[in-house]
Amino acid sequence: MKIVIGCDHIVTDVKDKLKESLISKGHEVYDVGTYDFVRTHYPIFGQKIAENVASKKYDIGVAICGTGVGISNSSQKIKGARVALVRDLLSAEIARSQYDANIIAFGGRITGLGIMEEAIDVFINTKFNGEKEVVNFLDNIVKKNKTVSFKKELKDWEKGKYHD
Ligand code: RB5
């Protein structure tokens, strides 16, 4: 499966471990960053993950920040992204079977690596068997994407503005 993964600076080590584990299971993984522990902003990465999934370049997304709240909310703002913040295996299953979620989000400071790995497996292996009409309603709450670009913030970041 083609998987896009991303995180903020709080949980880069967790993201790297999840990425290794997904690659070892044979998945193709695109890591949108962040790649180190320098302070950044989770909306940048939430948006990147969701755009790659909503455009269907990648089958599913994995989004991680400290609590999972910031990055899951950020991803959810992109039309076509259906994000589930998951802390247990049943939620991972239902997110897929009923909601047809295409992004699974975690709090890397809240949930252990073992649960995250298992939850991603459940998410991947569960088929949607819910009401397509409801998912269509959900997808059409937002009619069009008119998203911002974080180009300015990324330039400021390169110049060191966000460094602690
Ligand atoms: C740090 O930016 C922290 O707020 C973030 O990782 C996350 O916990 C937000 O939900």
XYZ file of C-alpha atoms and ligand atoms in Angstrom:
174
model
C 0.000 0.000 0.000
C 1.150 3.575 -0.674
C 1.289 5.444 2.619
C 2.108 9.093 3.331
C 3.323 9.838 6.854
C 4.078 13.070 8.709
C 4.466 14.597 12.137
C 5.467 17.683 14.059
C 8.764 18.128 15.909
C 7.424 16.693 19.165
C 7.253 13.130 17.831
C 9.764 12.834 14.968
C 11.352 9.785 16.611
C 7.956 8.075 16.858
C 7.214 8.844 13.190
C 10.619 7.462 12.141
C 9.952 4.204 14.004
C 6.481 3.834 12.490
C 7.904 4.557 9.053
C 10.579 1.838 9.464
C 7.975 -0.629 10.628
C 5.705 0.132 7.631
C 8.596 -0.226 5.172
C 9.563 -3.539 6.783
C 6.011 -4.766 6.119
C 6.428 -3.983 2.406
C 4.567 -0.665 2.170
C 5.761 2.218 0.022
C 6.132 5.168 2.406
C 6.466 8.873 1.600
C 7.638 10.924 4.572
C 6.540 14.593 4.285
C 8.453 15.562 7.442
C 9.236 17.041 9.745
C 12.641 15.395 9.885
C 14.161 16.710 13.102
C 13.217 18.174 16.489
C 13.403 21.831 15.528
C 10.212 23.611 16.466
C 7.674 23.753 13.656
C 3.901 23.795 13.208
C 1.642 20.749 12.850
C -0.760 22.408 10.305
C 2.033 22.400 7.687
C 2.368 18.635 7.918
C -1.337 17.922 8.434
C -2.053 19.784 5.207
C 0.701 17.957 3.262
C -0.483 14.535 4.392
C -4.114 15.295 3.556
C -3.351 16.767 0.125
C -1.433 13.635 -0.826
C -4.343 11.437 0.227
C -7.184 13.599 -1.111
C -5.445 13.732 -4.515
C -5.246 9.916 -4.384
C -1.464 9.948 -4.867
C -1.330 7.888 -1.664
C -3.834 5.317 -0.379
C -3.756 6.325 3.258
C -2.100 8.854 5.552
C -0.580 8.533 9.000
C -0.451 11.789 10.989
C 1.211 12.180 14.383
C 1.701 15.057 16.802
C 1.975 15.183 20.587
C -1.690 14.630 21.329
C -2.862 13.913 17.776
C -5.420 16.698 18.152
C -3.563 19.429 16.263
C -2.484 17.391 13.261
C -5.774 15.487 12.911
C -7.706 18.774 12.877
C -5.299 20.230 10.329
C -5.629 17.236 7.973
C -9.391 17.215 8.348
C -9.662 20.680 6.778
C -8.742 19.378 3.319
C -11.658 18.311 1.153
C -11.573 14.574 0.568
C -9.638 13.827 3.747
C -11.471 11.713 6.318
C -9.387 11.669 9.456
C -9.693 9.489 12.545
C -7.782 10.245 15.731
C -7.264 6.768 17.101
C -6.154 5.472 20.489
C -7.469 1.881 20.326
C -7.964 -0.943 17.837
C -11.772 -0.831 17.757
C -11.716 2.838 16.735
C -9.235 2.000 13.970
C -11.591 -0.703 12.687
C -14.763 1.398 12.862
C -13.038 4.420 11.338
C -12.563 2.286 8.230
C -15.662 0.084 8.206
C -18.207 2.863 8.788
C -16.491 6.143 8.011
C -14.124 5.060 5.228
C -11.399 7.108 6.900
C -8.295 7.613 4.780
C -6.023 9.167 7.411
C -5.233 7.693 10.801
C -3.891 10.098 13.408
C -2.170 9.462 16.723
C -0.877 11.294 19.735
C 2.702 10.101 19.890
C 2.951 11.278 23.517
C -0.297 9.523 24.404
C -0.379 6.179 22.590
C 2.352 3.525 22.609
C 4.170 2.417 19.482
C 2.772 -1.121 19.735
C -0.845 0.080 19.666
C -0.055 2.459 16.790
C 1.486 -0.333 14.705
C -1.439 -2.664 15.390
C -3.979 0.093 14.742
C -2.413 0.863 11.351
C -2.591 -2.855 10.452
C -6.268 -2.960 11.451
C -6.920 0.279 9.531
C -5.280 -1.140 6.392
C -6.980 -4.526 6.605
C -10.541 -3.358 7.342
C -12.848 -2.823 4.375
C -15.535 -0.155 4.218
C -19.006 -1.663 4.561
C -20.997 1.365 5.664
C -23.355 3.752 3.876
C -21.688 5.392 0.910
C -24.327 8.120 0.932
C -23.304 9.242 4.406
C -19.651 9.370 3.413
C -20.649 11.429 0.361
C -22.505 13.863 2.620
C -19.404 14.131 4.728
C -17.142 14.721 1.740
C -19.440 17.419 0.418
C -19.746 19.533 3.553
C -16.841 21.465 2.062
C -17.432 22.166 -1.624
C -14.022 23.281 -2.767
C -10.528 23.463 -1.414
C -9.265 26.994 -1.123
C -6.272 26.382 1.061
C -3.488 28.680 2.133
C 0.120 28.152 1.259
C 2.639 27.950 4.078
C 5.432 29.202 1.764
C 6.111 32.299 3.871
C 6.240 30.315 7.111
C 8.552 27.746 5.515
C 10.910 30.524 4.355
C 10.868 32.122 7.822
C 11.544 28.715 9.268
C 14.605 28.233 7.013
C 15.857 31.634 8.165
C 15.656 30.433 11.775
C 12.579 32.310 12.965
C 11.093 29.291 14.682
C 14.214 27.880 16.222
C 14.046 27.543 20.011
C 3.230 20.976 20.004
O 3.099 21.873 18.984
C 1.925 20.276 20.354
O 0.937 21.238 20.553
C 1.478 19.294 19.286
O 2.432 18.311 19.088
C 0.193 18.574 19.589
O 0.221 18.022 20.857
C -1.045 19.271 19.311
O -2.127 18.691 19.329
